Amino acid sequence: MDNNEKEITNEEVIIDVSHLTKDYGFGRGVFDVSIKVHKGECYGYLGPNGAGKSTTIRHIMGFSKPTTGYTKIFGIDTFGNTDKILGKVGYLPGEPSIPQGLNGWGFIRMMQDMRGEENNERLDYLLKLFKLDPSPLVKEMSLGEKRKLAVVAAFMNDPDVLILDEPTSGLDPIMQKVFIDFIVEEKKRGKTILLSSHIFSEVDATCDNISIIKDGVHVSTFKAKDVKKTKNRVYVIHFKDFKNMNEFLKRNKFDVLDTNDKSFTVTISFLKTQYKEFFEYIKGIKVLSFDEKPYTLQDYFMSFYKEEKEFGGLSGVVGNKK
């Protein structure tokens, strides 16, 4: 057995990214990124489009050479060794490139030939699960059908490792739910999964550990279960008018997660033990309502992205802020 292919235990790191830096200049790229994904774990990589998720994943797959640092799968440096890991890794790119001149079956057979193996039982299962007919030409398929074809191709040889970049992009809500349930089952089967996404619901439903990336830098890494244990609370305050809302914002020292100038509402986060301090800030300000809601992954994420209000589809902790 090759030294790079030693037996893997449940404690062994399967995907190892160490101090990865790829500097494209002008602040673009990823900087000092480290990720360790253990066997049987689903690791969430959360950030908006352009944050550096896809750049990291392309390096993990060995498609690009790091400026510094390294990326390994099964202990093998991925750059220059993609052929050694391809048979054990299912990769779903954010924007799959599928030859337009083929039909779905042609693409499936092409991918089977590249991997040098077929698992037709698994293929049939996936075609039924995702309700995909591979007969039409790729160029005649809808965006959702192309996405399902890419999903089937990535998983049809039943790989040990799944690397998924924005996996539900282009899928309708029903298929998104099917996909999330599928990933949960794959994790139960012992698969090792890295899931990059900007959709909170799929990260929240599937992941054990999560890293948040902003402008190419990890700003937090934490256990997903800690979101349910945090002592933070989120409160939505509805003010009488803009003047009162603005006065509160001038005084406020707590984490502001969101503001809405049309409804005169502010969403903030603080510890339950800080009630007294909060009511000091709100003295003399006219408030119509004050409601508590659960602290979620989205709330924690937004504490790093206060200046950005909308992420198409962004829809859940306590971690180590850098």
Short mmCIF file of C-alpha atoms in Angstrom, two decimals:
data_model
loop_
_atom_site.label_atom_id
_atom_site.label_comp_id
_atom_site.label_asym_id
_atom_site.label_seq_id
_atom_site.Cartn_x
_atom_site.Cartn_y
_atom_site.Cartn_z
CA MET A 1 0.00 0.00 0.00
CA ASP A 2 1.29 3.47 -0.90
CA ASN A 3 2.28 5.59 2.13
CA ASN A 4 -0.16 8.25 0.98
CA GLU A 5 -3.01 5.72 0.98
CA LYS A 6 -2.79 4.34 4.51
CA GLU A 7 -5.90 3.02 6.21
CA ILE A 8 -8.24 5.79 7.33
CA THR A 9 -9.68 5.85 10.85
CA ASN A 10 -12.66 7.81 12.09
CA GLU A 11 -10.30 10.35 13.66
CA GLU A 12 -8.21 10.86 10.57
CA VAL A 13 -8.41 14.06 8.58
CA ILE A 14 -9.66 13.31 5.06
CA ILE A 15 -9.61 16.83 3.61
CA ASP A 16 -6.72 18.94 4.88
CA VAL A 17 -6.30 22.58 3.88
CA SER A 18 -3.37 24.24 5.66
CA HIS A 19 -2.67 27.98 5.49
CA LEU A 20 -3.85 28.15 1.89
CA THR A 21 -3.16 31.49 0.24
CA LYS A 22 -3.90 32.37 -3.37
CA ASP A 23 -3.26 36.05 -3.96
CA TYR A 24 -4.59 37.42 -7.23
CA GLY A 25 -3.70 40.97 -6.21
CA PHE A 26 -5.90 43.94 -5.31
CA GLY A 27 -7.27 42.07 -2.29
CA ARG A 28 -8.68 39.24 -4.40
CA GLY A 29 -8.13 35.59 -3.52
CA VAL A 30 -8.02 33.59 -0.28
CA PHE A 31 -5.64 34.23 2.57
CA ASP A 32 -4.30 31.82 5.22
CA VAL A 33 -7.31 29.48 4.94
CA SER A 34 -7.21 26.26 6.97
CA ILE A 35 -9.87 23.51 6.96
CA LYS A 36 -9.80 19.98 8.40
CA VAL A 37 -12.64 17.62 7.53
CA HIS A 38 -12.70 14.27 9.32
CA LYS A 39 -14.13 10.99 8.09
CA GLY A 40 -17.92 10.92 8.27
CA GLU A 41 -18.20 14.65 8.88
CA CYS A 42 -20.16 17.23 6.92
CA TYR A 43 -18.28 20.52 6.96
CA GLY A 44 -20.09 23.70 5.98
CA TYR A 45 -18.32 26.51 4.14
CA LEU A 46 -20.54 29.56 4.42
CA GLY A 47 -20.26 32.90 2.68
CA PRO A 48 -21.86 35.03 -0.04
CA ASN A 49 -20.91 34.85 -3.70
CA GLY A 50 -17.41 36.22 -4.23
CA ALA A 51 -16.19 35.54 -0.68
CA GLY A 52 -13.63 32.93 -1.79
CA LYS A 53 -15.50 29.64 -1.40
CA SER A 54 -15.07 28.45 -4.99
CA THR A 55 -11.41 29.52 -5.06
CA THR A 56 -10.75 27.36 -2.01
CA ILE A 57 -12.59 24.40 -3.52
CA ARG A 58 -10.76 24.64 -6.85
CA HIS A 59 -7.51 24.36 -4.92
CA ILE A 60 -8.83 21.44 -2.87
CA MET A 61 -9.58 19.66 -6.14
CA GLY A 62 -6.05 20.35 -7.38
CA PHE A 63 -7.10 22.59 -10.26
CA SER A 64 -4.91 25.48 -9.16
CA LYS A 65 -1.54 25.81 -7.42
CA PRO A 66 -1.49 27.67 -4.09
CA THR A 67 0.69 30.73 -3.64
CA THR A 68 1.52 29.29 -0.20
CA GLY A 69 0.14 26.48 1.94
CA TYR A 70 -1.22 23.15 0.73
CA THR A 71 -4.41 21.15 0.10
CA LYS A 72 -4.59 17.40 0.62
CA ILE A 73 -7.18 14.65 0.30
CA PHE A 74 -6.37 11.23 1.83
CA GLY A 75 -2.95 12.71 2.68
CA ILE A 76 -2.16 13.32 -0.99
CA ASP A 77 -1.23 16.77 -2.23
CA THR A 78 -4.03 17.53 -4.66
CA PHE A 79 -2.18 19.84 -7.04
CA GLY A 80 -0.75 17.64 -9.78
CA ASN A 81 -2.42 14.51 -8.38
CA THR A 82 -6.07 14.93 -9.32
CA ASP A 83 -6.00 11.57 -11.14
CA LYS A 84 -5.08 9.80 -7.88
CA ILE A 85 -8.11 11.05 -5.97
CA LEU A 86 -10.75 11.39 -8.69
CA GLY A 87 -12.16 7.88 -8.27
CA LYS A 88 -12.89 8.45 -4.58
CA VAL A 89 -14.14 12.03 -4.78
CA GLY A 90 -17.50 13.26 -6.04
CA TYR A 91 -17.11 16.89 -7.12
CA LEU A 92 -20.01 19.16 -7.91
CA PRO A 93 -18.77 22.55 -9.20
CA GLY A 94 -20.70 25.75 -8.70
CA GLU A 95 -21.10 26.18 -12.45
CA PRO A 96 -20.88 22.74 -14.10
CA SER A 97 -19.46 22.71 -17.62
CA ILE A 98 -21.38 20.10 -19.61
CA PRO A 99 -20.73 19.59 -23.35
CA GLN A 100 -23.79 20.96 -25.17
CA GLY A 101 -23.51 18.50 -28.05
CA LEU A 102 -24.11 15.45 -25.84
CA ASN A 103 -27.34 14.18 -24.44
CA GLY A 104 -27.55 13.32 -20.73
CA TRP A 105 -26.66 9.69 -21.30
CA GLY A 106 -23.62 10.69 -23.33
CA PHE A 107 -22.36 12.88 -20.50
CA ILE A 108 -22.96 10.13 -17.93
CA ARG A 109 -21.03 7.58 -20.03
CA MET A 110 -18.21 10.07 -20.59
CA MET A 111 -17.85 10.61 -16.83
CA GLN A 112 -17.94 6.85 -16.19
CA ASP A 113 -15.13 6.35 -18.72
CA MET A 114 -13.05 9.10 -17.10
CA ARG A 115 -13.36 7.41 -13.71
CA GLY A 116 -12.87 3.95 -15.16
CA GLU A 117 -15.83 2.40 -13.36
CA GLU A 118 -19.59 1.96 -13.49
CA ASN A 119 -22.14 1.55 -10.73
CA ASN A 120 -25.38 1.22 -12.63
CA GLU A 121 -27.40 0.27 -9.55
CA ARG A 122 -26.38 3.54 -7.90
CA LEU A 123 -26.98 5.42 -11.14
CA ASP A 124 -30.53 4.10 -11.42
CA TYR A 125 -31.22 5.05 -7.80
CA LEU A 126 -30.06 8.63 -8.37
CA LEU A 127 -32.00 9.06 -11.62
CA LYS A 128 -35.19 8.04 -9.82
CA LEU A 129 -34.43 10.09 -6.71
CA PHE A 130 -33.87 13.30 -8.66
CA LYS A 131 -36.50 12.50 -11.29
CA LEU A 132 -34.06 12.97 -14.16
CA ASP A 133 -34.55 11.83 -17.74
CA PRO A 134 -31.06 11.88 -19.36
CA SER A 135 -32.38 11.39 -22.90
CA PRO A 136 -32.59 15.05 -24.12
CA LEU A 137 -29.61 16.94 -25.49
CA VAL A 138 -27.87 19.01 -22.82
CA LYS A 139 -28.49 22.20 -24.80
CA GLU A 140 -32.24 21.50 -24.65
CA MET A 141 -32.28 20.97 -20.87
CA SER A 142 -33.44 23.59 -18.39
CA LEU A 143 -31.00 24.97 -15.80
CA GLY A 144 -32.56 22.72 -13.17
CA GLU A 145 -32.23 19.62 -15.36
CA LYS A 146 -28.56 20.41 -16.08
CA ARG A 147 -27.97 20.80 -12.37
CA LYS A 148 -29.59 17.45 -11.62
CA LEU A 149 -27.46 15.85 -14.33
CA ALA A 150 -24.32 17.27 -12.68
CA VAL A 151 -25.50 15.96 -9.29
CA VAL A 152 -26.09 12.46 -10.66
CA ALA A 153 -22.70 12.45 -12.41
CA ALA A 154 -20.93 13.52 -9.22
CA PHE A 155 -22.47 10.81 -7.04
CA MET A 156 -23.07 7.89 -9.42
CA ASN A 157 -19.89 5.96 -8.55
CA ASP A 158 -20.75 6.23 -4.81
CA PRO A 159 -17.57 8.14 -3.83
CA ASP A 160 -16.20 8.25 -0.29
CA VAL A 161 -15.75 12.04 -0.35
CA LEU A 162 -18.22 14.66 -1.59
CA ILE A 163 -17.04 18.19 -2.41
CA LEU A 164 -20.05 20.34 -3.20
CA ASP A 165 -19.90 23.95 -4.36
CA GLU A 166 -23.31 25.68 -4.16
CA PRO A 167 -24.98 22.29 -4.75
CA THR A 168 -28.64 23.37 -4.85
CA SER A 169 -28.13 26.36 -7.14
CA GLY A 170 -30.65 26.06 -9.98
CA LEU A 171 -32.80 23.44 -8.24
CA ASP A 172 -36.42 24.18 -7.44
CA PRO A 173 -37.52 24.11 -3.76
CA ILE A 174 -38.78 20.51 -3.96
CA MET A 175 -35.48 19.26 -5.40
CA GLN A 176 -33.55 21.34 -2.87
CA LYS A 177 -35.35 19.44 -0.11
CA VAL A 178 -34.66 16.11 -1.85
CA PHE A 179 -30.99 17.03 -2.10
CA ILE A 180 -30.69 18.03 1.57
CA ASP A 181 -32.33 14.77 2.68
CA PHE A 182 -29.94 12.90 0.37
CA ILE A 183 -26.90 14.57 1.96
CA VAL A 184 -28.16 13.72 5.45
CA GLU A 185 -28.42 10.06 4.37
CA GLU A 186 -24.96 10.14 2.78
CA LYS A 187 -23.52 11.41 6.06
CA LYS A 188 -25.23 8.54 7.90
CA ARG A 189 -23.51 6.19 5.44
CA GLY A 190 -20.15 7.54 6.59
CA LYS A 191 -19.38 9.84 3.69
CA THR A 192 -17.03 12.78 4.22
CA ILE A 193 -18.60 15.98 2.90
CA LEU A 194 -17.45 19.54 2.29
CA LEU A 195 -20.46 21.69 1.44
CA SER A 196 -19.94 25.25 0.24
CA SER A 197 -23.08 27.37 0.27
CA HIS A 198 -24.72 30.73 0.84
CA ILE A 199 -28.04 29.10 1.79
CA PHE A 200 -28.43 28.88 5.56
CA SER A 201 -31.11 26.20 5.56
CA GLU A 202 -28.98 23.57 3.82
CA VAL A 203 -25.91 24.30 5.95
CA ASP A 204 -28.00 24.24 9.13
CA ALA A 205 -29.67 20.96 8.18
CA THR A 206 -26.55 19.02 7.21
CA CYS A 207 -23.32 20.33 8.73
CA ASP A 208 -21.40 19.40 11.88
CA ASN A 209 -18.76 22.13 11.71
CA ILE A 210 -18.86 25.42 9.83
CA SER A 211 -16.42 28.08 8.70
CA ILE A 212 -17.54 31.56 7.66
CA ILE A 213 -15.43 33.23 4.99
CA LYS A 214 -15.44 36.94 4.25
CA ASP A 215 -13.27 38.68 1.65
CA GLY A 216 -11.09 35.58 1.34
CA VAL A 217 -10.44 35.25 5.08
CA HIS A 218 -11.97 32.90 7.65
CA VAL A 219 -13.68 35.05 10.28
CA SER A 220 -15.06 32.18 12.37
CA THR A 221 -14.98 28.39 12.69
CA PHE A 222 -17.41 26.67 15.06
CA LYS A 223 -19.54 23.61 15.81
CA ALA A 224 -23.03 23.87 14.34
CA LYS A 225 -24.65 22.51 17.52
CA ASP A 226 -23.35 25.50 19.48
CA VAL A 227 -25.96 27.74 17.85
CA LYS A 228 -28.62 25.97 19.89
CA LYS A 229 -26.66 26.38 23.12
CA THR A 230 -25.68 30.01 22.82
CA LYS A 231 -26.87 32.45 25.48
CA ASN A 232 -27.30 35.15 22.87
CA ARG A 233 -30.83 36.34 22.18
CA VAL A 234 -32.24 38.20 19.19
CA TYR A 235 -34.82 40.95 19.59
CA VAL A 236 -36.87 42.79 17.00
CA ILE A 237 -37.79 46.32 18.11
CA HIS A 238 -40.57 48.18 16.33
CA PHE A 239 -40.32 51.95 16.84
CA LYS A 240 -43.05 54.57 16.51
CA ASP A 241 -41.23 56.37 13.69
CA PHE A 242 -37.88 56.90 12.02
CA LYS A 243 -36.86 59.61 14.49
CA ASN A 244 -37.19 57.26 17.46
CA MET A 245 -35.45 54.44 15.61
CA ASN A 246 -32.56 56.70 14.67
CA GLU A 247 -32.22 57.95 18.24
CA PHE A 248 -31.93 54.38 19.48
CA LEU A 249 -29.28 53.54 16.87
CA LYS A 250 -27.22 56.53 18.02
CA ARG A 251 -27.28 55.27 21.63
CA ASN A 252 -27.16 51.53 21.02
CA LYS A 253 -24.01 49.55 21.88
CA PHE A 254 -25.35 46.08 21.06
CA ASP A 255 -24.94 43.99 17.89
CA VAL A 256 -27.27 45.34 15.18
CA LEU A 257 -28.21 42.51 12.81
CA ASP A 258 -30.68 44.38 10.63
CA THR A 259 -32.55 47.67 10.24
CA ASN A 260 -35.62 48.49 8.18
CA ASP A 261 -36.32 52.16 7.51
CA LYS A 262 -39.78 51.41 6.08
CA SER A 263 -41.15 49.44 9.00
CA PHE A 264 -39.05 51.29 11.63
CA THR A 265 -37.66 48.04 13.00
CA VAL A 266 -34.21 47.14 14.31
CA THR A 267 -33.00 43.59 14.99
CA ILE A 268 -30.33 43.35 17.66
CA SER A 269 -28.56 40.63 19.64
CA PHE A 270 -27.41 40.58 23.25
CA LEU A 271 -27.18 38.29 26.27
CA LYS A 272 -30.21 37.78 28.45
CA THR A 273 -28.17 39.11 31.38
CA GLN A 274 -27.91 42.46 29.56
CA TYR A 275 -31.63 43.30 29.84
CA LYS A 276 -31.00 46.06 32.39
CA GLU A 277 -28.34 47.65 30.19
CA PHE A 278 -30.67 47.49 27.18
CA PHE A 279 -33.53 49.24 28.96
CA GLU A 280 -31.15 52.03 29.93
CA TYR A 281 -30.46 52.65 26.24
CA ILE A 282 -34.13 52.65 25.34
CA LYS A 283 -35.33 55.11 28.01
CA GLY A 284 -37.38 57.95 26.52
CA ILE A 285 -37.66 56.28 23.10
CA LYS A 286 -41.12 55.38 21.82
CA VAL A 287 -41.36 51.65 21.06
CA LEU A 288 -44.48 49.95 19.65
CA SER A 289 -43.34 46.35 20.20
CA PHE A 290 -40.39 44.32 21.44
CA ASP A 291 -40.22 40.65 20.38
CA GLU A 292 -37.71 37.91 21.08
CA LYS A 293 -36.84 35.27 18.48
CA PRO A 294 -34.43 32.30 18.44
CA TYR A 295 -30.76 33.02 17.73
CA THR A 296 -29.92 31.36 14.40
CA LEU A 297 -27.01 30.64 12.10
CA GLN A 298 -28.18 33.56 9.98
CA ASP A 299 -28.01 35.91 12.97
CA TYR A 300 -24.46 34.85 13.76
CA PHE A 301 -23.43 35.15 10.13
CA MET A 302 -24.91 38.63 9.86
CA SER A 303 -22.80 39.79 12.79
CA PHE A 304 -19.88 39.58 10.34
CA TYR A 305 -21.81 41.01 7.40
CA LYS A 306 -23.69 43.89 9.03
CA GLU A 307 -23.07 46.18 6.06
CA GLU A 308 -24.60 43.75 3.56
CA LYS A 309 -28.37 43.40 3.86
CA GLU A 310 -29.28 40.96 1.10
CA PHE A 311 -27.78 37.73 -0.15
CA GLY A 312 -29.91 35.99 -2.75
CA GLY A 313 -31.04 32.86 -0.94
CA LEU A 314 -29.09 33.45 2.27
CA SER A 315 -31.38 31.97 4.69
CA GLY A 316 -27.83 30.04 11.33
CA VAL A 317 -23.21 30.43 16.61
CA VAL A 318 -20.89 30.80 18.65
CA GLY A 319 -17.39 30.58 17.27
CA ASN A 320 -13.88 31.92 17.42
CA LYS A 321 -13.88 35.32 15.80
CA LYS A 322 -10.54 36.35 14.38
#
